[in-house]
Each structure stands twice: as structure tokens, then as C-alpha cells.
């Protein structure tokens, strides 16, 4: 029994005609008729009742039809699985370089656990670099923070978080339960140039007449965290950012927040993007992240 014979048989039962079935399968009518006849001989039963007006199924043909559909379905499934191994489903995600945080890491971990067959390609960068990658179709989806800029992209807000003061455990403020901006005046500080609320934060500090002593400026959060951990400077980071040997302290009069979101191209019908965003919209992965 050959798959070709089964396909020909199903084409005949669908069209009710050997001629129409041959046209549908792009073969000659004699070749198709011979293949179906050989199938009947192998099975030892007549599957089709032939007449001048129409070809119909015999009782044996009706029983075999259901089996034939199942056989083709299994063959197609096996083919899809083998093709997937050669060409795995992929999702290219651009991750904002300030989002190496437990909630985002948890989202990626839980998604990979739920969909191990989807191969993740992760790209890091600042907001401008990621926007360019999206525009150049180098990434399928972004994990980023939202801003007030207008965009035609589709957005799924995931959670919001406040910004806090991070200091070393040996820092003079380490035992405080909260601080005010005035407490930061003259304090050695590392300025994170990639901070999402950098400009707004400067205005808040000026309004409170608080001026930290900037000892370092960097666009690399790893370097900023190293300076904080070594008690060389303090920094303002999102509340979910963690670093061994440091503590985060709420700033009572610094009310800026960031909204972390999935962003993807409008009208995208990519299956892996739809799978990821549907998963991200659930609450199962969030842990301590505060849903928007």
C-alpha cells in the first residue's frame, strides 16, 4: 500500500469521478485508475462502485475512507515533526538592556518551559537600537519599557515598577527603611545614561533642590551595579533589579515608574509572536511583578 494510492482513492471519493480526481491530483486518468485498482487488489475488496454517472463508495470503501484519512493525518504529522527538527520554530526577541530583572527572566524561563520547541533568539540593546532592529525586521518582538512616544506598534503592558535607591550593604544609608531626595544631596552617585526616566528624574531632583555628586556616568548597568556593590557610589534603579551585597530603599518623594511591555509590529500574524504574547498576557509567570 502506497500513500499515493490512498491520496488517489480519497480524491475519487471526494469528486465522484476518476477524471475529475485525475485533474485534481495532476496525473493522467489511466494512471490514477490503475493505482486505485491495485489498492483494491491488495486489500482484497472493492472500494468503489463504478457507473457511467458517478463513482460511489462501497460499504468497505466507507470503512476504509476513515482509515485513509487517519493514515494521511499521521503521515502529515510525522512530516511536520521531522521538518520542525530541521527548521525549528523561532522567535527573535529584543530585550531592553535595563531589563535583566527577575520578572523578565521568569517570563522567558516559563515560556521556554511551556514551549521548548520554539527556539528563542535574544538580542539586547537600548530603546533606539531595538526600535531600529524592529524596523529592519531583525527582531519579531520587543520586551521594553513604554514611553509617551506615539507608535503604530501593538503593545501589551506587563507590569509596572517604581525606582528605588540602591546602595551597598556597607553604605551609611543601608539600614534606612526609606529615604527622601534631600538625603541624596551630595551623595556619591553613578549616573545611568540608559535609565528610562533620566530626564524626568533630573527635573524631579532639581525641583527638590537635591544634587547628588556624580562620580561616574555609564550606559552599562553591570558597571553601575559593580560600583554600587563595592560601595563606590549609589544609584537609582527599578525595584526589581537585584544585586548581591546591595539593598534597595524606597524614595518617598520620587514617584516615577516604568511600564514594562511586549511590543510587536501591528497586524503581525507570525504564529510564534501570537503564542508568546498570549502566554505573556497570563498571570502564571508573574510572581511578584505587579500587573498593569
Tab-separated table of N, CA, C and O in Angstrom, residues 1 5-6 8-10 12-13 18 35-50 55-65 68:
chain	number	residue	atom	x	y	z
A	1	UNK	N	0.847	-1.192	0.000
A	1	UNK	CA	0.000	0.000	0.000
A	1	UNK	C	0.887	1.248	0.000
A	1	UNK	O	1.824	1.350	0.791
A	5	UNK	N	-1.467	5.893	-3.522
A	5	UNK	CA	-2.723	5.196	-3.793
A	5	UNK	C	-3.848	5.705	-2.883
A	5	UNK	O	-4.993	5.875	-3.320
A	6	UNK	N	-3.512	5.933	-1.626
A	6	UNK	CA	-4.521	6.424	-0.678
A	6	UNK	C	-5.002	7.812	-1.086
A	6	UNK	O	-6.201	8.114	-1.045
A	8	UNK	N	-5.054	9.075	-4.079
A	8	UNK	CA	-5.879	8.939	-5.281
A	8	UNK	C	-7.278	8.443	-4.923
A	8	UNK	O	-8.287	8.938	-5.449
A	9	UNK	N	-7.342	7.453	-4.033
A	9	UNK	CA	-8.639	6.922	-3.608
A	9	UNK	C	-9.497	8.018	-2.972
A	9	UNK	O	-10.685	8.158	-3.288
A	10	UNK	N	-8.899	8.816	-2.090
A	10	UNK	CA	-9.659	9.882	-1.431
A	10	UNK	C	-10.088	10.959	-2.424
A	10	UNK	O	-11.165	11.553	-2.280
A	12	UNK	N	-10.906	10.406	-5.533
A	12	UNK	CA	-12.042	9.849	-6.280
A	12	UNK	C	-13.316	9.930	-5.445
A	12	UNK	O	-14.380	10.345	-5.936
A	13	UNK	N	-13.229	9.547	-4.169
A	13	UNK	CA	-14.438	9.580	-3.336
A	13	UNK	C	-14.911	11.012	-3.109
A	13	UNK	O	-16.091	11.255	-2.916
A	18	UNK	N	-13.320	9.526	-11.660
A	18	UNK	CA	-11.904	9.264	-11.884
A	18	UNK	C	-11.270	10.392	-12.691
A	18	UNK	O	-10.117	10.772	-12.451
A	35	UNK	N	-3.755	2.824	-10.210
A	35	UNK	CA	-3.272	2.861	-8.831
A	35	UNK	C	-4.375	2.466	-7.859
A	35	UNK	O	-4.146	1.705	-6.910
A	36	UNK	N	-5.599	2.970	-8.082
A	36	UNK	CA	-6.716	2.628	-7.201
A	36	UNK	C	-7.070	1.147	-7.347
A	36	UNK	O	-7.365	0.464	-6.358
A	37	UNK	N	-7.030	0.633	-8.578
A	37	UNK	CA	-7.327	-0.784	-8.804
A	37	UNK	C	-6.312	-1.668	-8.089
A	37	UNK	O	-6.674	-2.685	-7.468
A	38	UNK	N	-5.035	-1.287	-8.144
A	38	UNK	CA	-4.003	-2.058	-7.446
A	38	UNK	C	-4.228	-2.034	-5.934
A	38	UNK	O	-3.973	-3.023	-5.239
A	39	UNK	N	-4.706	-0.897	-5.413
A	39	UNK	CA	-5.006	-0.799	-3.986
A	39	UNK	C	-6.124	-1.767	-3.614
A	39	UNK	O	-6.047	-2.474	-2.596
A	40	UNK	N	-7.169	-1.818	-4.432
A	40	UNK	CA	-8.285	-2.726	-4.166
A	40	UNK	C	-7.824	-4.183	-4.211
A	40	UNK	O	-8.232	-5.004	-3.376
A	41	UNK	N	-6.969	-4.494	-5.166
A	41	UNK	CA	-6.474	-5.868	-5.272
A	41	UNK	C	-5.634	-6.240	-4.053
A	41	UNK	O	-5.716	-7.360	-3.545
A	42	UNK	N	-4.837	-5.296	-3.572
A	42	UNK	CA	-4.013	-5.575	-2.396
A	42	UNK	C	-4.873	-5.787	-1.159
A	42	UNK	O	-4.584	-6.661	-0.328
A	43	UNK	N	-5.949	-4.995	-1.033
A	43	UNK	CA	-6.833	-5.122	0.126
A	43	UNK	C	-7.801	-6.293	-0.012
A	43	UNK	O	-8.378	-6.750	0.983
A	44	UNK	N	-8.012	-6.744	-1.240
A	44	UNK	CA	-8.908	-7.874	-1.474
A	44	UNK	C	-10.370	-7.505	-1.415
A	44	UNK	O	-11.228	-8.387	-1.236
A	45	UNK	N	-10.703	-6.218	-1.556
A	45	UNK	CA	-12.096	-5.771	-1.535
A	45	UNK	C	-12.284	-4.688	-2.592
A	45	UNK	O	-11.329	-4.049	-3.036
A	46	UNK	N	-13.548	-4.510	-2.981
A	46	UNK	CA	-13.882	-3.418	-3.890
A	46	UNK	C	-14.223	-2.185	-3.046
A	46	UNK	O	-15.114	-2.224	-2.197
A	47	UNK	N	-13.494	-1.099	-3.278
A	47	UNK	CA	-13.700	0.128	-2.505
A	47	UNK	C	-14.677	1.079	-3.185
A	47	UNK	O	-15.368	1.850	-2.501
A	48	UNK	N	-14.732	1.017	-4.511
A	48	UNK	CA	-15.531	1.975	-5.277
A	48	UNK	C	-16.495	1.236	-6.192
A	48	UNK	O	-16.140	0.234	-6.823
A	49	UNK	N	-17.722	1.753	-6.255
A	49	UNK	CA	-18.731	1.222	-7.174
A	49	UNK	C	-18.753	2.134	-8.390
A	49	UNK	O	-19.101	3.304	-8.300
A	50	UNK	N	-18.352	1.597	-9.525
A	50	UNK	CA	-18.196	2.389	-10.733
A	50	UNK	C	-19.463	2.341	-11.574
A	50	UNK	O	-20.045	1.274	-11.767
A	55	UNK	N	-19.094	7.692	-9.457
A	55	UNK	CA	-18.378	6.673	-8.697
A	55	UNK	C	-18.727	6.870	-7.227
A	55	UNK	O	-18.595	7.975	-6.690
A	56	UNK	N	-19.189	5.809	-6.566
A	56	UNK	CA	-19.588	5.903	-5.160
A	56	UNK	C	-18.824	4.880	-4.337
A	56	UNK	O	-18.214	3.941	-4.873
A	57	UNK	N	-18.872	5.053	-3.030
A	57	UNK	CA	-18.177	4.153	-2.123
A	57	UNK	C	-19.010	2.908	-1.846
A	57	UNK	O	-20.228	2.983	-1.677
A	58	UNK	N	-18.342	1.785	-1.771
A	58	UNK	CA	-18.972	0.566	-1.287
A	58	UNK	C	-18.946	0.599	0.242
A	58	UNK	O	-18.274	1.458	0.843
A	59	UNK	N	-19.654	-0.294	0.915
A	59	UNK	CA	-19.552	-0.342	2.385
A	59	UNK	C	-18.104	-0.487	2.860
A	59	UNK	O	-17.691	0.158	3.830
A	60	UNK	N	-17.324	-1.328	2.166
A	60	UNK	CA	-15.906	-1.469	2.529
A	60	UNK	C	-15.162	-0.162	2.267
A	60	UNK	O	-14.263	0.229	3.024
A	61	UNK	N	-15.538	0.530	1.192
A	61	UNK	CA	-14.904	1.801	0.868
A	61	UNK	C	-15.168	2.855	1.926
A	61	UNK	O	-14.284	3.663	2.254
A	62	UNK	N	-16.393	2.855	2.478
A	62	UNK	CA	-16.706	3.829	3.529
A	62	UNK	C	-15.880	3.559	4.784
A	62	UNK	O	-15.408	4.484	5.441
A	63	UNK	N	-15.713	2.269	5.113
A	63	UNK	CA	-14.897	1.942	6.285
A	63	UNK	C	-13.433	2.316	6.046
A	63	UNK	O	-12.760	2.840	6.936
A	64	UNK	N	-12.952	2.049	4.843
A	64	UNK	CA	-11.546	2.344	4.549
A	64	UNK	C	-11.297	3.851	4.480
A	64	UNK	O	-10.194	4.314	4.798
A	65	UNK	N	-12.306	4.622	4.069
A	65	UNK	CA	-12.132	6.074	3.958
A	65	UNK	C	-11.690	6.681	5.297
A	65	UNK	O	-10.768	7.510	5.342
A	68	UNK	N	-8.202	5.822	5.881
A	68	UNK	CA	-7.325	6.534	4.951
A	68	UNK	C	-7.045	7.953	5.441
A	68	UNK	O	-5.904	8.443	5.385
